[in-house]
Coordinates of C-alpha atoms and ligand atoms in Angstrom, one line a residue:
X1 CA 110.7 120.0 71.7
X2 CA 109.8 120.0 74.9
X3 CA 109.0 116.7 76.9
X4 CA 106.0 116.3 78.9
X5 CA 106.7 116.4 82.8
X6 CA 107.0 112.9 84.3
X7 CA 105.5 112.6 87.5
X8 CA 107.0 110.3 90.2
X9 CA 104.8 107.5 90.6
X10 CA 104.2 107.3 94.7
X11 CA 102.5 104.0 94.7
X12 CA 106.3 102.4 95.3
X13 CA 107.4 99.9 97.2
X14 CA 110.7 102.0 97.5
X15 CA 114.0 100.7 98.3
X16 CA 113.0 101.4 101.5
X17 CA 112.0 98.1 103.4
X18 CA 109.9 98.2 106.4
X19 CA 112.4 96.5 109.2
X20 CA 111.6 92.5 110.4
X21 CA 109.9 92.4 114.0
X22 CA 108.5 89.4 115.7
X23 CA 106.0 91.6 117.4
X24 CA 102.5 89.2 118.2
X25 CA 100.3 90.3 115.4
X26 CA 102.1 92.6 112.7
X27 CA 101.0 92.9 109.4
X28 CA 104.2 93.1 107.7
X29 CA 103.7 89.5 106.0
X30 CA 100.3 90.0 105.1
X31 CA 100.5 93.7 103.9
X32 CA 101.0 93.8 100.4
X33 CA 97.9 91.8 100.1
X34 CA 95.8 94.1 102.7
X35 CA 97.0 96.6 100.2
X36 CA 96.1 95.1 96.8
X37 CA 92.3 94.8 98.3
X38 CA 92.3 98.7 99.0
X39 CA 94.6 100.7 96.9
X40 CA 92.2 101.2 94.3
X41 CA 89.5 102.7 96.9
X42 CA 89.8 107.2 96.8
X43 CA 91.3 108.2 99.2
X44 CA 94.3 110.1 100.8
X45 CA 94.5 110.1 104.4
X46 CA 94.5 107.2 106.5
X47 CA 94.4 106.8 110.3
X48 CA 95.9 103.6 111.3
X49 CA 94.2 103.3 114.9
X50 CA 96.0 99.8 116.2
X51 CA 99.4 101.3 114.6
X52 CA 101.4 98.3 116.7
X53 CA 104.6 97.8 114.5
X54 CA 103.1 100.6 112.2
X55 CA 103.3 97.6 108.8
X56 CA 99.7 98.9 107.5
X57 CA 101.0 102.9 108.0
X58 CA 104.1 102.7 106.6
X59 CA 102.6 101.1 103.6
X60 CA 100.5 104.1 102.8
X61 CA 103.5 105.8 103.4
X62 CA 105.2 104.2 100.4
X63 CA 101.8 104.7 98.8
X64 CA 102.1 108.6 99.5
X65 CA 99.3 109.0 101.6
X66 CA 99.5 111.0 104.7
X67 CA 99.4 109.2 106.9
X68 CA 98.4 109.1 110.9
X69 CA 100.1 106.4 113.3
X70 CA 98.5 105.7 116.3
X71 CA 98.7 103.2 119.3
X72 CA 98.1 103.5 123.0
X73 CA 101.1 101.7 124.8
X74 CA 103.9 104.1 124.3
X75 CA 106.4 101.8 123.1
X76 CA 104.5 100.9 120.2
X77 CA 104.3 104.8 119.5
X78 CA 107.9 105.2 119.6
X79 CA 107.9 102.7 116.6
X80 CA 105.5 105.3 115.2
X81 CA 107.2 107.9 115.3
X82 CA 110.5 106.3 114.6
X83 CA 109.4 104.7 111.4
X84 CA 106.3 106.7 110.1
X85 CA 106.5 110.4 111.5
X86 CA 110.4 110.5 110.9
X87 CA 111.4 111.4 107.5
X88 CA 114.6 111.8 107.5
X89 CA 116.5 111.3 110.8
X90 CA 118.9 108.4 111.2
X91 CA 121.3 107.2 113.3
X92 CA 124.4 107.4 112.8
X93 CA 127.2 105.0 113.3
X94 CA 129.4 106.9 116.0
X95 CA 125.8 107.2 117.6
X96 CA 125.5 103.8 117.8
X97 CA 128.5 102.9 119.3
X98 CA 128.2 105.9 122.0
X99 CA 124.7 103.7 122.9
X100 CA 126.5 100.7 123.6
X101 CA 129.1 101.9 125.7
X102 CA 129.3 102.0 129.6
X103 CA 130.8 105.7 130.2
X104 CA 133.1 106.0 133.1
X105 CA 131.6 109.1 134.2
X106 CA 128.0 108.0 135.0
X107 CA 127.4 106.2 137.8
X108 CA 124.9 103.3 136.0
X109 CA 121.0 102.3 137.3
X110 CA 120.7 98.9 138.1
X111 CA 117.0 98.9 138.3
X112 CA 116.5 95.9 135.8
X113 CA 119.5 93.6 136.9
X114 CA 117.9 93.9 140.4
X115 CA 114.5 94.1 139.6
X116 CA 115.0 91.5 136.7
X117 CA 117.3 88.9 137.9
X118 CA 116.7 85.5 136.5
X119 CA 113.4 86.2 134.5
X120 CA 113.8 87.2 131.2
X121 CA 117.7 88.1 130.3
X122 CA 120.8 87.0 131.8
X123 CA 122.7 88.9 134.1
X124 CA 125.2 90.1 132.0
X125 CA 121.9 91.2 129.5
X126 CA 120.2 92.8 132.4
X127 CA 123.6 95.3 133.1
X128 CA 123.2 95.8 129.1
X129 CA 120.3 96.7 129.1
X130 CA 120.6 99.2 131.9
X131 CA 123.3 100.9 130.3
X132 CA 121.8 101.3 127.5
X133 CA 118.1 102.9 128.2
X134 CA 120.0 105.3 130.3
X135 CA 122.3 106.4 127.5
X136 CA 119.4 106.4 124.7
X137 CA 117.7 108.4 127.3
X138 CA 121.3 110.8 128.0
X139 CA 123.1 110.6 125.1
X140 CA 120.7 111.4 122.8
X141 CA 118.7 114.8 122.1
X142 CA 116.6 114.5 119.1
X143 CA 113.4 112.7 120.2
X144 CA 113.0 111.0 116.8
X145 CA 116.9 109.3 117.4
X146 CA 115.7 108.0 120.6
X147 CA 113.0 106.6 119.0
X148 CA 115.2 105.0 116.1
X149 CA 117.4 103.4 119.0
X150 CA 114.4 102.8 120.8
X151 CA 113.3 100.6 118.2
X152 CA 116.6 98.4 117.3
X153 CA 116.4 98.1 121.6
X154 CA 112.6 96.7 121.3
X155 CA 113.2 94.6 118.5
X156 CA 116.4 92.7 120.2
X157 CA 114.7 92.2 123.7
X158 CA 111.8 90.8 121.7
X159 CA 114.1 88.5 118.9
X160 CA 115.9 87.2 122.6
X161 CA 112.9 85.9 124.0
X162 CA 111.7 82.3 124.0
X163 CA 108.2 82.6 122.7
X164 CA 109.0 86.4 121.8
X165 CA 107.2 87.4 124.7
X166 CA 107.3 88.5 128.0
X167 CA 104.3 86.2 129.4
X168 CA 106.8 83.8 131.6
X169 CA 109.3 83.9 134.4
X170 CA 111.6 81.4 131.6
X171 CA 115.1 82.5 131.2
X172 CA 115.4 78.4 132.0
X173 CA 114.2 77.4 128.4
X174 CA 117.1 79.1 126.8
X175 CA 119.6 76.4 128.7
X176 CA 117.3 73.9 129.5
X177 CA 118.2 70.5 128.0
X178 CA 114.8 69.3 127.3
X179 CA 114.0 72.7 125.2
X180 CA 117.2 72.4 122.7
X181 CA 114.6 71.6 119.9
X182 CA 112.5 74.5 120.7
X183 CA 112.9 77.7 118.6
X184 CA 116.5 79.2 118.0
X185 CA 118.9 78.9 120.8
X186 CA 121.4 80.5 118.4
X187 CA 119.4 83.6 117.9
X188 CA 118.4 83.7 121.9
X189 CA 122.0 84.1 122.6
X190 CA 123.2 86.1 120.1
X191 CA 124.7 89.1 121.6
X192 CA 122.6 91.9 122.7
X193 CA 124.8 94.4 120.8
X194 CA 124.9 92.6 117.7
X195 CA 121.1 92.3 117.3
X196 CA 120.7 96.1 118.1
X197 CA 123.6 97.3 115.4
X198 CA 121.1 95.2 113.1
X199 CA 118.2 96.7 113.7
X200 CA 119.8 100.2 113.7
X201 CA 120.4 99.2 110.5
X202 CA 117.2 98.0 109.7
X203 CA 115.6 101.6 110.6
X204 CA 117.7 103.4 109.1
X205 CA 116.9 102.2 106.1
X206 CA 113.6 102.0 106.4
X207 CA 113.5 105.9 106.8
X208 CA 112.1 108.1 103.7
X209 CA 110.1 110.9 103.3
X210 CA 106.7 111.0 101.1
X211 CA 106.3 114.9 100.6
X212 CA 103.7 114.3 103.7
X213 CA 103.4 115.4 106.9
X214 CA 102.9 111.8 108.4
X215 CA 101.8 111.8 112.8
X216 CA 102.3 109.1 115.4
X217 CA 99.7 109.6 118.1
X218 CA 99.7 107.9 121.3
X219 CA 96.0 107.5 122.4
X220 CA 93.3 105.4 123.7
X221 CA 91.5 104.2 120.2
X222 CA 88.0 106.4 121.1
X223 CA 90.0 109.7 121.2
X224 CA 91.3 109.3 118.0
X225 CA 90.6 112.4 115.3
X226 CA 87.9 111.9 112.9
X227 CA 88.3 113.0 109.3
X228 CA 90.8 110.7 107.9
X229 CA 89.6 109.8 104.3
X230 CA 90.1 106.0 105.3
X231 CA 90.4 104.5 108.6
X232 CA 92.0 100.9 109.1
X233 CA 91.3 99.4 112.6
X234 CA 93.1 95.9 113.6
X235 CA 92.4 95.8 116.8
X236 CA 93.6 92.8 119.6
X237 CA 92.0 89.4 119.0
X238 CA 89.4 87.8 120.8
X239 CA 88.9 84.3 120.5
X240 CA 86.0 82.1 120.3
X241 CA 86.4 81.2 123.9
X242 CA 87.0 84.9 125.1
X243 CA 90.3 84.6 125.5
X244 CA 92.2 87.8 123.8
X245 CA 95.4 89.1 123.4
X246 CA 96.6 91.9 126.1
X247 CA 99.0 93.7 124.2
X248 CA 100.3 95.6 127.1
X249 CA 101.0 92.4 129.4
X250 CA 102.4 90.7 126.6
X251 CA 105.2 92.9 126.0
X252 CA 104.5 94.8 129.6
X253 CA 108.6 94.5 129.4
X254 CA 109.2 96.6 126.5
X255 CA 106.5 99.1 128.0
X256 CA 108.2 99.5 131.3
X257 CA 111.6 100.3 129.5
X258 CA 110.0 103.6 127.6
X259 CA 109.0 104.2 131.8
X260 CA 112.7 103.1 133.3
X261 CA 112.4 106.0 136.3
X262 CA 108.9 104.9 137.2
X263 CA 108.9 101.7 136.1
X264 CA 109.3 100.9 140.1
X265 CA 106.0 102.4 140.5
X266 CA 104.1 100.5 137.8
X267 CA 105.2 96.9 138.7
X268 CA 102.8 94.7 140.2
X269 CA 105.5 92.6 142.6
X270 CA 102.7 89.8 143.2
X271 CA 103.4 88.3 139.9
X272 CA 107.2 86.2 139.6
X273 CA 107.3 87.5 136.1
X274 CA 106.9 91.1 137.2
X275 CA 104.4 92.2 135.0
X276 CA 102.8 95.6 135.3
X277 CA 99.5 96.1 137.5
X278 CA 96.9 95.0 135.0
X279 CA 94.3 97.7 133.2
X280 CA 90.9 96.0 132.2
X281 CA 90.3 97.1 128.7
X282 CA 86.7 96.9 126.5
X283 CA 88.9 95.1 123.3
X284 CA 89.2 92.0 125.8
X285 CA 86.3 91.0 127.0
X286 CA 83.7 89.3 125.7
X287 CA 81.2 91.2 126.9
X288 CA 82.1 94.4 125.9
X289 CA 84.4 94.3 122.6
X290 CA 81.2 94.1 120.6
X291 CA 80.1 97.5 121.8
X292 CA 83.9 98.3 121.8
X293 CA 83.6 98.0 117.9
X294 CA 80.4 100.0 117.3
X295 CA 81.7 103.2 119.2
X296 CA 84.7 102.8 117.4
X297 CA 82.8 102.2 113.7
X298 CA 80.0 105.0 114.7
X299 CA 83.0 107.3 115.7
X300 CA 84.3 107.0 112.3
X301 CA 81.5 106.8 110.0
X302 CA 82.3 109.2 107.8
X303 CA 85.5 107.4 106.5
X304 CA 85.9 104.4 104.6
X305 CA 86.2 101.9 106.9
X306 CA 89.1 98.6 106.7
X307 CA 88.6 96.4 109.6
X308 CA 91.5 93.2 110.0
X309 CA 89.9 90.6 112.3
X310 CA 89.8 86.8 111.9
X311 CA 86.8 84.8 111.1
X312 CA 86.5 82.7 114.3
X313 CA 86.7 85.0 116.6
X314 CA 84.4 87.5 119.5
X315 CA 82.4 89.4 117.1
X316 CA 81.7 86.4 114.8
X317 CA 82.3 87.6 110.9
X318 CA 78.4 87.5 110.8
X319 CA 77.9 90.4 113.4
X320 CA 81.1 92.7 112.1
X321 CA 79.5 92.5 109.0
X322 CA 76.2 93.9 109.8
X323 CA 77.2 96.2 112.1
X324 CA 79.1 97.7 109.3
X325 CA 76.1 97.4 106.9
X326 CA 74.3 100.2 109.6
X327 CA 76.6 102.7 108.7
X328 CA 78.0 101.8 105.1
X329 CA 76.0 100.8 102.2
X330 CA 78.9 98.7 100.6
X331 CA 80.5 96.0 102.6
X332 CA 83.3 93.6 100.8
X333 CA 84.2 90.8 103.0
X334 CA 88.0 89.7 101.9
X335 CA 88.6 85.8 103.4
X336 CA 91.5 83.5 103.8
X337 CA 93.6 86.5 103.7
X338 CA 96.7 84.1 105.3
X339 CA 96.8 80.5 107.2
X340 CA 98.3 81.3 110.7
X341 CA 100.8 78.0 110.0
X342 CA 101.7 77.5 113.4
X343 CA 97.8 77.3 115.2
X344 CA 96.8 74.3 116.0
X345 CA 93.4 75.0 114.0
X346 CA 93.5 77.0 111.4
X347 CA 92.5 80.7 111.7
X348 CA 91.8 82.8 108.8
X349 CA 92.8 86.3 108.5
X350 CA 89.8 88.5 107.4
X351 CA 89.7 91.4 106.0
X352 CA 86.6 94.0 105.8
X353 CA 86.1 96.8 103.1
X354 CA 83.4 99.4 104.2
X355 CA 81.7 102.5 102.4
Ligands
LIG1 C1 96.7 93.4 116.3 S1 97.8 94.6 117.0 C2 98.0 95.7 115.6 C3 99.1 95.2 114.7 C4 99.4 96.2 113.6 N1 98.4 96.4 112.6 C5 100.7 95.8 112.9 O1 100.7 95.5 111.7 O2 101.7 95.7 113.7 C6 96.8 95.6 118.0 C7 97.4 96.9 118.6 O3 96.4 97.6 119.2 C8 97.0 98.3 120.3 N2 95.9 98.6 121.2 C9 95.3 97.8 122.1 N3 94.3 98.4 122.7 C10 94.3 99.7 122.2 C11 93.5 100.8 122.5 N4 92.5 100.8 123.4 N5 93.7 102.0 121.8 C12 94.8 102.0 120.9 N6 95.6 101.0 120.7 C13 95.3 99.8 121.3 C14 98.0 97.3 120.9 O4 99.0 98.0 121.6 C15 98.5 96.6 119.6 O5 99.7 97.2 119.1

């Protein structure tokens, strides 16, 4: 007799493991129960518009949605496309090794140990890390490897960094006496090559395919393409005060890195950290991220709407709320999603389901 077809179930979680990151304001540890709240809703596309680590995308991927990535700083999209548009590319380990070799033949930029010098990375780190963007950039041809490597090199500057951020000129706190208690001097110092052989890792087997044809996009959020059956928006935070998070100055580092021959250009040598020349953006201001969010909600109206934001924040949950209820008839309001353990006051994750 014959037995009746078993279809896969797509809803996984796979064996594949979306990769660790301390990246300011991932998902990753929060995403199973983002997920819980919506996998019920009907739907089959999603456009993830603040992609950032890509933890909310790559869940749908496991969830065999197709799924669109996007993010407007280009690292970030790299991540995209290294984790969510790739389906089956990996590195491999000769690959890897070729990375993290000085060639004899090529005559080496210096542009970060002389640009760079006593900021972030030591100087040993700094002639790393030149060495290896120029042979990610060289030695590799398929975009979606650079982007693999690209990632494992993000994820180690980031893992390196007191604070995991690029805010400070504060290469001092990983020596400094006084600082021995703060965060993990072990990990700080950890070899540059070791962390990036883990992360390779990481990525590599965190790649899979879903039968979809899954898109990293790198644009400003209001260009993004309507249609997608769901849309999820977690955009940067604005505090109560006005005070929000600047993605790009924040990690301005890891930006100028996917720019290394015009980085130069982009640098704005007032600052001692050598951040890059600021760009005023609607998402951090108090005065316009409330409009920010109804272009953004009116441009997708036709989708089910998911909106991450935390309850204490610039627009209060009051006004998100009813500026959803303009355009949706159905608005759940999800609270206490996650305690942020380490603010001082506790901020609640929220989480808003409209359709
Ligand atoms: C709160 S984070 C998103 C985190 C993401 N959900 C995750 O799990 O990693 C906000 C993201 O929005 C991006 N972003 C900021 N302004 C943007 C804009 N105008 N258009 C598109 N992306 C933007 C930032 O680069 C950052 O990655």
């Amino acid at each position: 007799m014959n037995q009746p077809l078993q279809l896969p179930l797509i809803d996984m979680p796979t064996t594949h493991v979306f990769p660790s990151t301390r990246f300011q304001g991932s998902k990753r540890k929060i995403v199973d129960q983002i997920w819980e709240n919506i996998r019920d809703l009907r739907f089959d596309t999603v456009l993830d518009i603040f992609g950032g680590t890509g933890a909310i995308s790559y869940r749908a991927k496991q969830a065999g949605k197709t799924v669109i990535y996007n993010d407007n700083l280009v690292f970030n999209w790299n991540i995209g496309c290294a984790l969510v548009e790739n389906a089956s590319v990996q590195l491999s380990d000769i690959e890897v090794e070729t990375i993290l070799q000085r060639h004899n033949d090529v005559d080496y930029p210096q542009f970060i140990q002389s640009t760079f010098a006593n900021i972030y990375f030591t100087d040993e780190e700094n002639r790393w890390l030149d060495t290896v963007v120029y042979n990610i950039n060289h030695d590799l041809a398929d975009t979606r490897k650079q982007a693999l490597a690209r990632f494992a090199l993000f994820q180690a500057c980031i893992i390196k960094r007191p604070y995991n951020l690029f805010h400070r000129a504060n290469l001092y706190m990983r020596s400094a006496e006084v600082e021995r208690s703060f965060g993990n001097k072990a990990t700080w110092d950890t070899p540059f090559d070791v962390h990036f052989r883990n992360f390779a890792a990481e990525a590599n087997a965190a790649i899979f395919d879903n039968g979809r044809k899954n898109i990293a996009l790198n644009l400003d959020a209001m260009e993004t393409p309507t249609g997608a059956d769901l849309v999820y928006l977690d955009p940067p935070y604005l505090n109560a005060k006005g005070i929000g998070v600047d993605y790009r100055d924040f990690y301005h580092f890891l930006e100028g890195l996917v720019h290394y021959d015009s980085w130069d250009s982009m640098i704005d040598y007032r600052s001692r950290h050598r951040r890059l020349f600021p760009q005023a953006s609607i998402w951090n201001n108090e005065k316009t991220i409330y409009e920010a969010f109804e272009a953004l909600i009116e441009r997708h109206r036709k989708s089910i709407l998911v909106v991450s934001y935390r309850d204490d924040g610039i627009p209060s949950k009051a006004a998100l709320v009813n500026l959803l209820k303009r355009y949706k008839s159905q608005v759940q309001v999800v609270n206490h999603l996650y305690k942020y353990a380490l603010a001082k006051r506790s901020t609640n994750e929220l989480l808003l389901i409209a359709q």
